[in-house]
Coordinates of C-alpha atoms in Angstrom, one line a residue:
M1 CA 169.3 94.5 103.5
K2 CA 168.9 97.2 100.9
F3 CA 171.4 100.0 100.4
M4 CA 170.3 102.7 98.0
K5 CA 172.8 105.2 96.6
L6 CA 171.1 108.5 95.9
G7 CA 171.2 109.2 92.2
S8 CA 172.7 105.9 91.3
K9 CA 171.6 102.3 90.9
P10 CA 170.9 100.6 94.3
D11 CA 173.2 97.9 95.6
T12 CA 172.0 95.2 98.0
F13 CA 174.1 93.6 100.8
Q14 CA 173.6 92.5 104.5
T15 CA 173.6 94.9 107.4
D16 CA 172.2 95.0 111.0
G17 CA 168.6 94.4 109.9
K18 CA 167.6 98.0 109.1
D19 CA 167.1 99.7 105.7
V20 CA 170.2 101.8 105.0
R21 CA 170.6 104.3 102.2
I22 CA 174.0 105.8 101.4
V23 CA 175.1 108.4 98.9
A24 CA 177.8 107.4 96.4
S25 CA 180.8 109.7 97.1
E26 CA 184.6 109.7 97.4
L27 CA 184.2 111.4 100.8
A28 CA 183.2 109.5 103.8
T29 CA 179.8 110.3 105.2
D30 CA 179.7 112.2 108.4
I31 CA 176.0 112.2 109.5
I32 CA 173.3 109.6 109.9
V33 CA 169.7 110.7 109.6
H34 CA 167.0 108.3 111.0
V35 CA 163.6 108.6 109.3
G36 CA 161.3 105.9 110.5
D37 CA 162.8 102.5 109.9
V38 CA 165.4 103.9 107.4
K39 CA 168.9 105.2 108.0
F40 CA 170.4 107.7 105.6
H41 CA 174.3 108.0 105.6
L42 CA 174.9 111.5 104.2
H43 CA 177.2 114.5 104.4
K44 CA 176.5 117.5 106.6
F45 CA 177.6 120.3 104.2
P46 CA 175.0 119.8 101.4
L47 CA 172.2 119.2 103.9
L48 CA 172.9 122.0 106.2
S49 CA 173.4 124.5 103.4
K50 CA 169.7 124.2 102.4
S51 CA 167.9 123.1 105.5
Y52 CA 167.6 125.4 108.5
R53 CA 165.9 122.7 110.6
L54 CA 168.8 120.2 110.1
Q55 CA 171.1 123.0 111.1
R56 CA 169.3 123.4 114.5
L57 CA 169.1 119.6 115.0
V58 CA 172.8 119.1 114.4
G59 CA 173.7 122.0 116.7
D60 CA 171.3 120.8 119.5
E61 CA 172.3 117.1 119.5
N62 CA 176.1 117.7 118.9
G63 CA 176.3 114.4 117.3
D64 CA 176.6 112.6 114.0
E65 CA 173.1 111.1 114.2
I66 CA 169.8 112.9 114.2
H67 CA 166.2 111.6 114.3
I68 CA 163.2 113.1 112.4
P69 CA 160.5 110.5 112.8
D70 CA 157.6 112.9 112.2
I71 CA 158.5 114.3 108.8
P72 CA 155.5 114.3 106.5
G73 CA 155.8 111.8 103.7
G74 CA 158.3 109.7 105.6
P75 CA 161.5 108.3 104.0
V76 CA 160.3 108.9 100.5
A77 CA 159.7 112.6 101.0
F78 CA 163.1 113.0 102.8
E79 CA 164.9 111.3 100.0
I80 CA 163.5 113.8 97.5
C81 CA 164.7 116.7 99.6
A82 CA 168.1 115.0 100.2
K83 CA 168.6 114.5 96.4
F84 CA 167.9 118.2 95.8
C85 CA 170.5 119.1 98.4
Y86 CA 173.1 117.0 96.6
G87 CA 172.1 118.6 93.2
V88 CA 170.6 115.4 91.9
T89 CA 167.8 115.9 89.4
V90 CA 164.5 115.3 91.1
T91 CA 161.4 114.5 89.0
L92 CA 158.2 116.1 90.4
N93 CA 154.7 115.3 89.2
A94 CA 151.1 115.5 90.5
Y95 CA 151.6 112.4 92.6
N96 CA 154.6 113.5 94.7
V97 CA 154.6 117.3 94.6
V98 CA 152.5 117.6 97.8
T99 CA 154.8 115.2 99.6
A100 CA 157.9 117.1 98.5
R101 CA 156.3 120.4 99.4
C102 CA 155.3 119.3 102.9
A103 CA 158.7 117.7 103.6
A104 CA 160.5 120.8 102.3
E105 CA 158.4 123.0 104.7
Y106 CA 159.2 120.7 107.6
L107 CA 162.9 120.9 106.8
E108 CA 162.6 124.7 106.4
M109 CA 164.2 124.9 103.0
H110 CA 163.3 128.6 102.5
E111 CA 164.9 131.3 100.4
T112 CA 166.4 132.8 103.5
V113 CA 168.6 129.8 103.8
E114 CA 169.7 129.8 100.1
K115 CA 168.3 131.4 97.0
G116 CA 166.5 129.1 94.6
N117 CA 165.7 126.6 97.4
L118 CA 163.3 123.7 97.1
I119 CA 160.2 125.4 98.4
Y120 CA 160.5 128.2 95.9
K121 CA 160.9 125.9 93.0
I122 CA 158.0 123.7 94.0
E123 CA 155.7 126.8 94.4
V124 CA 156.6 127.8 90.9
F125 CA 155.8 124.4 89.6
L126 CA 152.4 124.4 91.3
S127 CA 151.3 127.8 90.1
T128 CA 152.6 127.5 86.5
S129 CA 151.7 123.8 85.8
I130 CA 149.7 121.9 88.4
F131 CA 146.9 124.5 89.2
R132 CA 146.5 125.2 85.5
S133 CA 145.7 121.6 84.7
W134 CA 142.3 120.2 85.3
K135 CA 143.2 116.5 86.0
D136 CA 146.4 117.3 87.8
S137 CA 144.6 119.6 90.2
I138 CA 142.2 116.8 91.1
I139 CA 145.1 114.3 91.6
V140 CA 147.0 116.7 93.8
L141 CA 143.9 117.4 95.9
Q142 CA 143.5 113.6 96.5
T143 CA 147.2 113.3 97.6
T144 CA 146.7 116.0 100.2
K145 CA 144.5 113.7 102.4
P146 CA 147.2 111.6 104.0
L147 CA 149.3 114.7 104.7
L148 CA 146.7 116.7 106.7
P149 CA 147.1 119.0 108.5
F150 CA 150.4 120.0 106.8
S151 CA 148.8 120.3 103.3
E152 CA 145.9 122.3 104.7
N153 CA 148.1 124.7 106.6
L154 CA 150.2 125.3 103.4
K155 CA 146.9 126.1 101.6
L156 CA 147.4 123.4 99.1
V157 CA 143.9 122.1 99.7
S158 CA 142.3 125.5 99.2
H159 CA 144.3 126.3 96.1
C160 CA 143.3 123.0 94.5
I161 CA 139.6 123.5 95.3
D162 CA 139.6 127.0 93.9
S163 CA 141.4 125.8 90.8
I164 CA 138.9 123.0 90.2
A165 CA 135.9 125.2 91.0
S166 CA 137.1 127.9 88.6
K167 CA 137.5 125.5 85.7
A168 CA 134.1 123.9 86.3
S169 CA 132.5 127.3 86.3
I170 CA 133.7 128.6 83.0
D171 CA 131.7 128.4 79.7
S172 CA 131.9 124.9 78.3
S173 CA 132.8 126.3 74.9
K174 CA 136.1 127.4 76.4
V175 CA 137.1 124.0 77.7
E176 CA 140.3 122.9 75.9
W177 CA 141.8 120.4 78.4
S178 CA 141.2 116.6 78.8
Y179 CA 138.4 115.3 80.9
T180 CA 136.5 112.0 81.4
Y181 CA 133.0 111.7 80.1
N182 CA 131.2 108.4 79.7
R183 CA 127.7 109.6 80.5
K184 CA 124.8 110.9 78.5
K185 CA 124.4 114.6 77.9
L186 CA 121.7 116.6 79.7
P187 CA 118.4 116.6 77.8
S188 CA 118.8 120.3 77.0
E189 CA 122.1 119.6 75.3
N190 CA 121.0 117.1 72.7
G191 CA 120.4 119.9 70.1
F192 CA 122.8 122.1 68.3
D193 CA 124.6 125.3 69.1
S194 CA 123.8 128.6 67.5
H195 CA 125.4 129.5 64.2
W196 CA 129.1 129.9 64.2
N197 CA 130.7 131.6 61.2
G198 CA 127.5 130.8 59.3
V199 CA 127.8 127.1 60.0
K200 CA 125.6 125.2 62.4
K201 CA 127.9 123.0 64.6
Q202 CA 127.0 120.4 67.2
Q203 CA 128.0 121.2 70.8
S204 CA 131.2 119.2 71.5
V205 CA 131.5 119.9 75.3
P206 CA 128.5 119.2 77.5
K207 CA 127.7 121.5 80.3
D208 CA 128.2 118.8 82.9
W209 CA 131.6 117.7 81.4
W210 CA 133.3 118.0 84.9
V211 CA 130.8 115.8 86.8
E212 CA 132.5 112.4 86.3
D213 CA 136.0 113.5 87.2
L214 CA 134.8 115.0 90.5
S215 CA 133.0 111.7 91.4
E216 CA 136.4 110.3 92.2
L217 CA 136.9 112.7 95.1
E218 CA 136.4 111.8 98.8
L219 CA 133.2 113.1 100.3
D220 CA 134.9 115.8 102.3
Y221 CA 136.7 117.2 99.3
F222 CA 133.6 116.7 97.0
K223 CA 131.5 118.8 99.5
Q224 CA 134.1 121.6 99.5
V225 CA 134.4 121.7 95.7
I226 CA 130.6 121.7 95.1
A227 CA 130.2 124.5 97.7
A228 CA 132.9 126.5 95.9
I229 CA 131.2 126.0 92.6
K230 CA 127.9 127.1 94.0
S231 CA 129.4 130.2 95.6
K232 CA 130.7 131.3 92.2
G233 CA 127.2 131.3 90.9
R234 CA 128.0 130.5 87.2
V235 CA 126.7 126.9 87.1
S236 CA 123.0 126.2 86.8
P237 CA 121.2 124.3 89.5
Q238 CA 120.4 121.5 87.1
V239 CA 124.1 120.8 86.4
I240 CA 124.9 120.9 90.1
G241 CA 122.0 118.5 90.7
E242 CA 123.4 116.2 88.0
A243 CA 126.8 116.2 89.7
L244 CA 125.2 115.2 93.0
K245 CA 123.2 112.5 91.3
A246 CA 126.3 111.1 89.5
Y247 CA 128.3 111.1 92.8
T248 CA 125.5 109.3 94.7
Y249 CA 125.2 106.6 92.1
K250 CA 129.0 106.2 92.0
R251 CA 129.1 105.7 95.8
L252 CA 125.9 103.8 96.1
P253 CA 125.5 101.6 93.0
S254 CA 122.5 99.9 94.7
L255 CA 120.6 103.1 95.2
S256 CA 117.5 101.9 93.4
K257 CA 117.4 98.7 95.4
A258 CA 116.1 98.2 99.0
S259 CA 119.1 96.2 100.1
M260 CA 120.5 99.0 102.3
I261 CA 122.0 98.1 105.7
H262 CA 120.3 99.8 108.5
G263 CA 122.5 101.9 110.6
D264 CA 125.4 102.1 108.2
V265 CA 127.3 105.3 109.2
K266 CA 129.0 105.9 105.9
I267 CA 125.7 105.7 104.0
Q268 CA 124.0 108.0 106.5
S269 CA 126.8 110.5 106.1
L270 CA 126.7 110.4 102.4
V271 CA 122.9 110.8 102.1
E272 CA 122.8 113.6 104.7
N273 CA 125.6 115.6 102.9
I274 CA 124.0 115.1 99.5
I275 CA 120.7 116.4 100.9
W276 CA 122.2 119.6 102.2
L277 CA 124.2 120.1 99.0
L278 CA 121.0 120.1 96.8
P279 CA 120.5 123.5 95.2
P280 CA 117.4 125.5 96.5
G281 CA 114.3 125.7 94.3
K282 CA 112.4 123.2 92.3
G283 CA 113.7 121.0 89.5
S284 CA 117.4 120.8 90.2
V285 CA 117.0 117.0 90.5
S286 CA 114.2 114.7 89.5
C287 CA 111.5 113.7 91.9
S288 CA 112.4 110.1 91.3
F289 CA 116.0 110.7 92.6
L290 CA 114.7 112.5 95.7
L291 CA 112.4 109.6 96.5
K292 CA 115.4 107.2 96.1
L293 CA 117.4 109.3 98.5
L294 CA 114.4 109.3 101.0
R295 CA 114.3 105.5 100.7
V296 CA 118.0 105.2 101.6
A297 CA 117.7 107.8 104.3
S298 CA 114.8 105.8 105.9
L299 CA 116.4 102.4 105.6
S300 CA 119.9 103.6 106.8
G301 CA 118.5 105.4 109.9
S302 CA 119.4 108.9 108.8
G303 CA 118.4 111.9 110.9
E304 CA 114.9 113.3 110.9
A305 CA 116.0 116.7 109.7
G306 CA 117.3 115.3 106.5
K307 CA 114.2 113.3 105.9
R308 CA 112.0 116.3 106.5
E309 CA 114.0 118.3 104.0
L310 CA 113.5 115.6 101.4
I311 CA 109.8 115.4 102.1
K312 CA 109.5 119.1 101.6
R313 CA 111.4 119.0 98.3
I314 CA 109.4 116.0 97.0
G315 CA 106.1 117.8 97.9
R316 CA 107.1 120.6 95.5
Q317 CA 107.3 118.3 92.5
L318 CA 105.2 115.3 93.5
E319 CA 103.3 115.4 90.2
E320 CA 106.5 114.0 88.5
A321 CA 106.7 110.9 90.6
S322 CA 105.5 107.4 89.7
V323 CA 103.9 104.7 91.8
P324 CA 107.0 102.5 92.1
D325 CA 108.9 105.6 93.4
L326 CA 106.5 105.9 96.3
L327 CA 106.8 102.2 97.3
I328 CA 109.2 102.9 100.2
P329 CA 109.7 99.8 102.3
T330 CA 109.2 100.1 106.0
V331 CA 112.2 99.5 108.4
E332 CA 112.6 96.2 110.2
G333 CA 110.0 95.7 113.0
E334 CA 107.0 97.4 111.2
N335 CA 103.9 95.4 110.4
T336 CA 103.1 96.9 107.0
I337 CA 105.1 96.3 103.8
Y338 CA 105.4 99.9 102.7
D339 CA 105.8 103.1 104.7
I340 CA 102.4 104.7 104.1
D341 CA 103.1 107.3 106.8
M342 CA 105.9 108.7 104.7
V343 CA 103.7 109.0 101.7
L344 CA 101.0 110.7 103.9
N345 CA 103.5 113.3 104.9
I346 CA 104.6 113.8 101.3
V347 CA 101.0 114.3 100.0
E348 CA 100.2 116.6 102.9
E349 CA 103.2 118.7 102.0
F350 CA 102.1 118.8 98.4
V351 CA 98.5 119.9 99.4
M352 CA 99.9 122.6 101.7
Q353 CA 102.1 124.0 99.0
D354 CA 99.4 123.8 96.4
N355 CA 97.0 125.7 98.7
R356 CA 99.7 128.3 99.4
S357 CA 100.3 128.7 95.6
A358 CA 96.6 129.1 94.9
K359 CA 96.2 131.7 97.7
S360 CA 99.2 133.8 96.5
C361 CA 97.9 133.5 93.0
A362 CA 94.5 134.9 94.0
E363 CA 96.1 137.8 95.8
V364 CA 97.8 139.1 92.6
T365 CA 94.7 140.6 91.1
E366 CA 96.6 143.0 88.8
E367 CA 98.1 140.2 86.8
L368 CA 95.0 138.4 85.6
E369 CA 96.7 136.4 82.9
G370 CA 99.4 135.1 85.3
M371 CA 96.7 134.1 87.7
K372 CA 95.0 132.0 85.1
S373 CA 98.3 130.4 84.1
L374 CA 99.2 129.5 87.7
S375 CA 95.8 128.1 88.5
I376 CA 95.9 125.9 85.4
V377 CA 99.3 124.5 86.4
S378 CA 98.1 124.0 89.9
G379 CA 95.0 122.2 88.7
A380 CA 97.0 119.9 86.4
S381 CA 99.4 119.1 89.2
M382 CA 96.5 118.2 91.5
V383 CA 94.9 115.9 88.9
A384 CA 98.3 114.1 88.3
V385 CA 98.9 113.7 92.1
T386 CA 95.3 112.4 92.6
K387 CA 95.9 109.8 89.9
L388 CA 99.2 108.9 91.5
V389 CA 97.6 108.5 94.9
D390 CA 94.9 106.2 93.5
G391 CA 97.5 104.0 91.8
Y392 CA 99.6 103.9 95.1
L393 CA 96.5 102.9 97.1
A394 CA 95.8 100.1 94.7
E395 CA 99.4 98.7 95.3
V396 CA 99.4 99.1 99.1
A397 CA 95.9 97.7 99.4
K398 CA 97.4 94.3 98.7
D399 CA 99.0 94.4 102.1
P400 CA 96.7 92.5 104.5
N401 CA 98.2 94.4 107.5
L402 CA 97.4 97.9 106.1
P403 CA 95.0 99.7 108.5
L404 CA 91.7 101.0 107.1
S405 CA 92.2 104.3 108.7
K406 CA 95.5 105.1 106.9
F407 CA 93.9 104.0 103.6
V408 CA 91.0 106.3 104.1
D409 CA 93.2 109.2 105.3
L410 CA 95.3 109.1 102.2
A411 CA 92.3 108.7 99.8
E412 CA 90.6 111.8 101.4
M413 CA 93.8 113.9 101.5
V414 CA 93.6 114.9 97.8
S415 CA 90.7 117.0 96.5
N416 CA 87.7 115.1 95.4
E417 CA 87.2 117.7 92.6
S418 CA 90.4 116.5 91.0
R419 CA 88.9 113.0 90.5
A420 CA 86.9 113.5 87.3
V421 CA 86.3 109.7 87.2
H422 CA 86.5 107.5 90.3
D423 CA 87.6 104.3 88.4
G424 CA 91.1 104.4 90.0
L425 CA 89.8 104.8 93.5
Y426 CA 87.2 102.1 92.9
R427 CA 90.0 99.7 91.8
A428 CA 92.0 100.5 94.9
I429 CA 89.0 99.9 97.2
D430 CA 88.1 96.7 95.4
M431 CA 91.6 95.5 96.0
F432 CA 91.5 96.4 99.7
L433 CA 88.2 94.5 100.1
K434 CA 89.6 91.5 98.4
E435 CA 92.7 91.4 100.7
H436 CA 90.5 92.1 103.8
P437 CA 87.6 89.7 103.5
S438 CA 86.8 89.8 107.2
M439 CA 85.8 93.5 107.3
N440 CA 82.6 94.3 109.1
K441 CA 79.6 96.0 107.5
S442 CA 80.3 99.4 109.0
D443 CA 83.9 99.5 107.7
R444 CA 82.8 98.4 104.3
K445 CA 80.2 101.1 104.2
K446 CA 82.8 103.7 105.3
L447 CA 85.3 102.5 102.7
C448 CA 82.8 102.4 99.8
G449 CA 81.5 105.8 100.9
L450 CA 84.6 107.3 99.3
I451 CA 83.3 106.4 95.8
D452 CA 81.0 108.7 93.9
C453 CA 78.8 106.4 91.8
K454 CA 78.0 109.3 89.4
R455 CA 81.7 109.4 88.5
L456 CA 82.2 105.8 87.5
S457 CA 82.6 104.9 83.9
P458 CA 80.3 102.3 82.2
D459 CA 83.0 99.6 82.5
A460 CA 83.5 100.3 86.2
C461 CA 79.7 100.3 86.7
G462 CA 79.3 97.0 85.0
H463 CA 82.0 95.5 87.3
A464 CA 80.5 97.2 90.4
V465 CA 77.0 95.9 89.8
Q466 CA 78.1 92.2 90.0
N467 CA 80.9 92.7 92.5
E468 CA 79.8 90.7 95.5
R469 CA 82.5 92.3 97.7
L470 CA 80.6 95.6 97.6
P471 CA 77.6 96.4 99.8
S472 CA 74.2 95.8 98.1
R473 CA 73.2 99.3 98.7
M474 CA 76.1 100.5 96.5
A475 CA 75.0 98.2 93.7
V476 CA 71.5 99.8 93.8
Q477 CA 73.0 103.3 93.7
V478 CA 75.1 102.3 90.7
L479 CA 72.0 101.0 88.9
Y480 CA 70.0 104.1 89.8
H481 CA 72.7 106.5 88.4
E482 CA 73.1 104.4 85.3
Q483 CA 69.3 104.6 84.7
A484 CA 69.3 108.3 85.3
R485 CA 72.1 108.8 82.8
A486 CA 70.3 106.7 80.2
C487 CA 67.0 108.7 80.7
A488 CA 68.8 112.0 80.4
T489 CA 70.6 110.9 77.3
A490 CA 67.4 109.7 75.7
A491 CA 65.5 112.8 76.6
A492 CA 68.3 115.0 75.1
A493 CA 68.2 113.0 71.9
A494 CA 64.4 113.4 71.6
A495 CA 64.7 117.1 72.3
N496 CA 67.2 117.5 69.5
C497 CA 64.9 115.7 67.1
R498 CA 62.0 118.0 68.1
S499 CA 64.0 121.1 67.6
D500 CA 64.8 120.2 64.0
S501 CA 62.5 122.7 62.2
G502 CA 63.2 121.3 58.8
G503 CA 61.9 117.9 59.7
I504 CA 65.2 116.2 58.9
T505 CA 65.8 113.4 61.3
S506 CA 69.1 111.8 62.5
Y507 CA 69.4 108.1 62.6
G508 CA 72.3 108.0 65.2
S509 CA 72.4 105.2 67.6
S510 CA 70.6 106.1 70.8
R511 CA 71.9 103.0 72.5
S512 CA 75.4 104.1 72.0
A513 CA 74.6 107.6 73.4
G514 CA 72.9 106.1 76.3
T515 CA 75.8 104.0 77.5
T516 CA 78.5 106.7 77.0
N517 CA 78.6 109.0 79.9
T518 CA 82.2 110.0 79.8
T519 CA 83.8 112.2 77.1
E520 CA 86.9 111.0 75.3
D521 CA 89.0 113.7 77.0
E522 CA 87.8 112.7 80.4
W523 CA 88.6 109.1 79.7
N524 CA 92.1 109.9 78.7
G525 CA 92.6 111.2 82.3
V526 CA 91.3 108.1 83.9
E527 CA 93.5 105.2 85.1
D528 CA 93.7 102.3 82.7
L529 CA 90.9 99.8 83.5
K530 CA 92.6 96.8 81.9
S531 CA 92.4 95.2 85.4
V532 CA 88.6 95.4 85.4
D533 CA 86.9 92.2 84.4
K534 CA 85.7 92.7 80.8
S535 CA 83.1 90.0 81.1
M536 CA 81.3 92.3 83.6
K537 CA 80.6 95.2 81.2
L538 CA 77.3 96.9 81.7
G539 CA 74.9 95.8 78.9
G540 CA 73.4 92.4 78.5
S541 CA 74.8 91.0 81.7
R542 CA 73.6 93.7 84.2
G543 CA 70.0 93.0 84.1
G544 CA 67.8 96.0 83.1
G545 CA 70.5 97.7 81.0
S546 CA 69.3 96.1 77.7
E547 CA 65.7 96.9 78.5
R548 CA 66.6 100.5 79.1
S549 CA 68.5 100.8 75.8
S550 CA 65.8 99.0 73.8
S551 CA 63.1 101.2 75.3
S552 CA 65.0 104.3 74.4
N553 CA 65.4 103.0 70.8
E554 CA 61.7 102.2 70.5
A555 CA 60.8 105.7 71.7
N556 CA 63.2 107.3 69.2
K557 CA 61.9 105.1 66.4
K558 CA 58.3 106.1 67.0
H559 CA 59.3 109.8 67.0
L560 CA 61.5 109.5 63.9
S561 CA 58.8 107.7 61.9
G562 CA 56.2 110.4 62.6
K563 CA 54.0 108.5 65.0
G564 CA 53.2 110.1 68.2
S565 CA 55.3 113.2 67.4
N566 CA 53.7 115.2 70.2
E567 CA 54.3 112.5 72.8
K568 CA 57.5 112.5 75.0
P569 CA 59.6 109.4 74.6
K570 CA 58.8 106.8 77.2
V571 CA 61.6 105.2 79.2
I572 CA 60.8 102.0 81.0
A573 CA 61.9 102.3 84.7
T574 CA 63.5 99.3 86.3
P575 CA 60.8 97.6 88.5
K576 CA 61.4 96.2 91.9
K577 CA 61.3 92.7 90.6
I578 CA 64.3 93.4 88.3
L579 CA 66.2 95.0 91.1
G580 CA 65.5 92.0 93.3
K581 CA 66.7 89.6 90.6
I582 CA 69.9 91.6 90.1
L583 CA 70.6 91.7 93.8
S584 CA 69.9 88.0 94.2
S585 CA 72.2 87.2 91.3
K586 CA 75.0 88.9 93.2
G587 CA 74.9 86.2 95.7
Q588 CA 74.8 83.4 93.2
G589 CA 77.6 84.7 90.9
G590 CA 81.2 83.9 91.4
E591 CA 83.8 86.3 92.8
N592 CA 85.0 88.9 90.4
S593 CA 88.5 90.1 91.2
S594 CA 90.7 92.7 89.6
S595 CA 93.9 91.7 87.9
D596 CA 96.9 93.8 87.9
T597 CA 98.9 94.6 84.9
S598 CA 102.5 95.8 84.8
G599 CA 104.5 97.2 81.9
S600 CA 107.8 95.8 80.8
P601 CA 110.8 97.9 81.6
G602 CA 112.3 99.7 78.7
S603 CA 115.7 98.9 77.4
A604 CA 118.4 101.3 78.3
N605 CA 120.6 102.8 75.6
H606 CA 124.3 102.7 76.4
E607 CA 126.8 105.0 74.7
E608 CA 130.3 104.3 73.8
P609 CA 132.6 105.4 76.7
K610 CA 134.8 108.2 75.6
S611 CA 137.7 109.8 77.4
T612 CA 140.3 112.3 76.3
P613 CA 143.9 111.4 77.3
A614 CA 145.3 113.2 80.3
R615 CA 148.6 115.0 79.8
S616 CA 151.2 113.9 82.4
I617 CA 153.1 116.9 83.7
K618 CA 156.6 116.4 85.0
Y619 CA 159.0 118.9 86.4
Y620 CA 162.7 118.5 87.0
V621 CA 164.4 120.5 89.7
S622 CA 168.0 120.5 90.6

């Protein structure tokens, strides 16, 4: 077996089947120390002169052999201490200093035994070198894990955490040590620093420079470091949120996928800890990241408390979400494809917070300008969430197992005033009707009752008139409101002509005015209607539409030419025969279905990985 001479090149020869290490000396060894499976043949004098524990063991056993099986670090750590006792130069670094410190404490190598003992020299090395180095502090913290509770009792863990947190909390312009950074800077850091000596310089150290290095820590230590950084209060919530996001993606590379294993304890622990580490307030992390956490929490079977906290946070910034973010799959055993109950809870939370915000805004009567600003923000958020809900409904409506009651509940949860145009809701309802062809008349009526025909655009009206999935009564309502709009537009055009005192007439197209019932600004807030069948546009194919336009044109022409200037322009109303023909054509025409469109994902820009070299710190003690 192997014989290793301390401080010299090891020799190998056979023995009784146990690793034996012997010191090279002219004097015969007089003590054997058993450490695990290794026997050390040593001399009493150098060992006992520096170790109070060995003094007691030799005195108690009254023999030449002692056993120390529970020394932290095992044979490697004992060998470092033994070399120091013999005056052999020992090389300490970030990887073995914790082992040596715990072993020296176990052997009681204090100053009271001998001045300049091993514990003192290690403490000097830690305070003057290790804890002043960013990367060495992280390495040392990682090495303390196998040596618990010794390393914790010696406060090595707390010293490392405080050193790391202090460095992460300083101004980034004062960072002069090496760190790893292969990520993109925060959006707020893409500009330039203020003038320095009259020269504008680009910021070289990002605010989240420390995030990637801390992602290497175990969860327990990562939690403690983040808590220490938060307690110092010098790092913004956005940077802390970025650290949590980077750590989560590091530990869960498939976070954006739905391939999580239900009941995985490690995933549950990770998600729950990340949730409780999130900084308070809105905007520390994106709504998209929160929804991904909620998806993982749901699929992995995390606790209800964590999911409720996420729902509350998502509700605060729901206007930032997208439809794909809300498509949270249901757990195994559910009938529906997506968890619509979760989205109902999120939207309910948003509505509750929006109402509380509006109420508190109304109470502050002294600050009128602030009230206006808050109400504008609240209104814009509600419009964005309403559009989001309509888009989500159009996606989940494709599920044949989706109950009508949940569809209606979600559609009614957002304010109807925030739907300037009902095209998005109409598209979702049309998709639901297409996937549920066996719905009875009462349910169809209840579903279509959500739509306000007066708020449909001309394109949506054209599609609705010939959509055989809708009740006939709704098609009549759409035609009635279209006719009313055309009459009102024609009357307004005629009134403008009569009020022209100079007799100058305008030859603008009344047909164009009659078919445009939505302003350009309103249209920009409406969901894209590419999915609506363009062949079903109102005009030409919808029966009385052409007659109404042409009649309006004729009336305007007579007035503009001077004939019958005292007469009101006549608009031909749609007779019952035309309505009957349109309704009968609904039964003869083919099925019109909406087609979904999806955008292509954008290409991600990848930056060149860059890392500054770490300085290796070594310390020689003898």
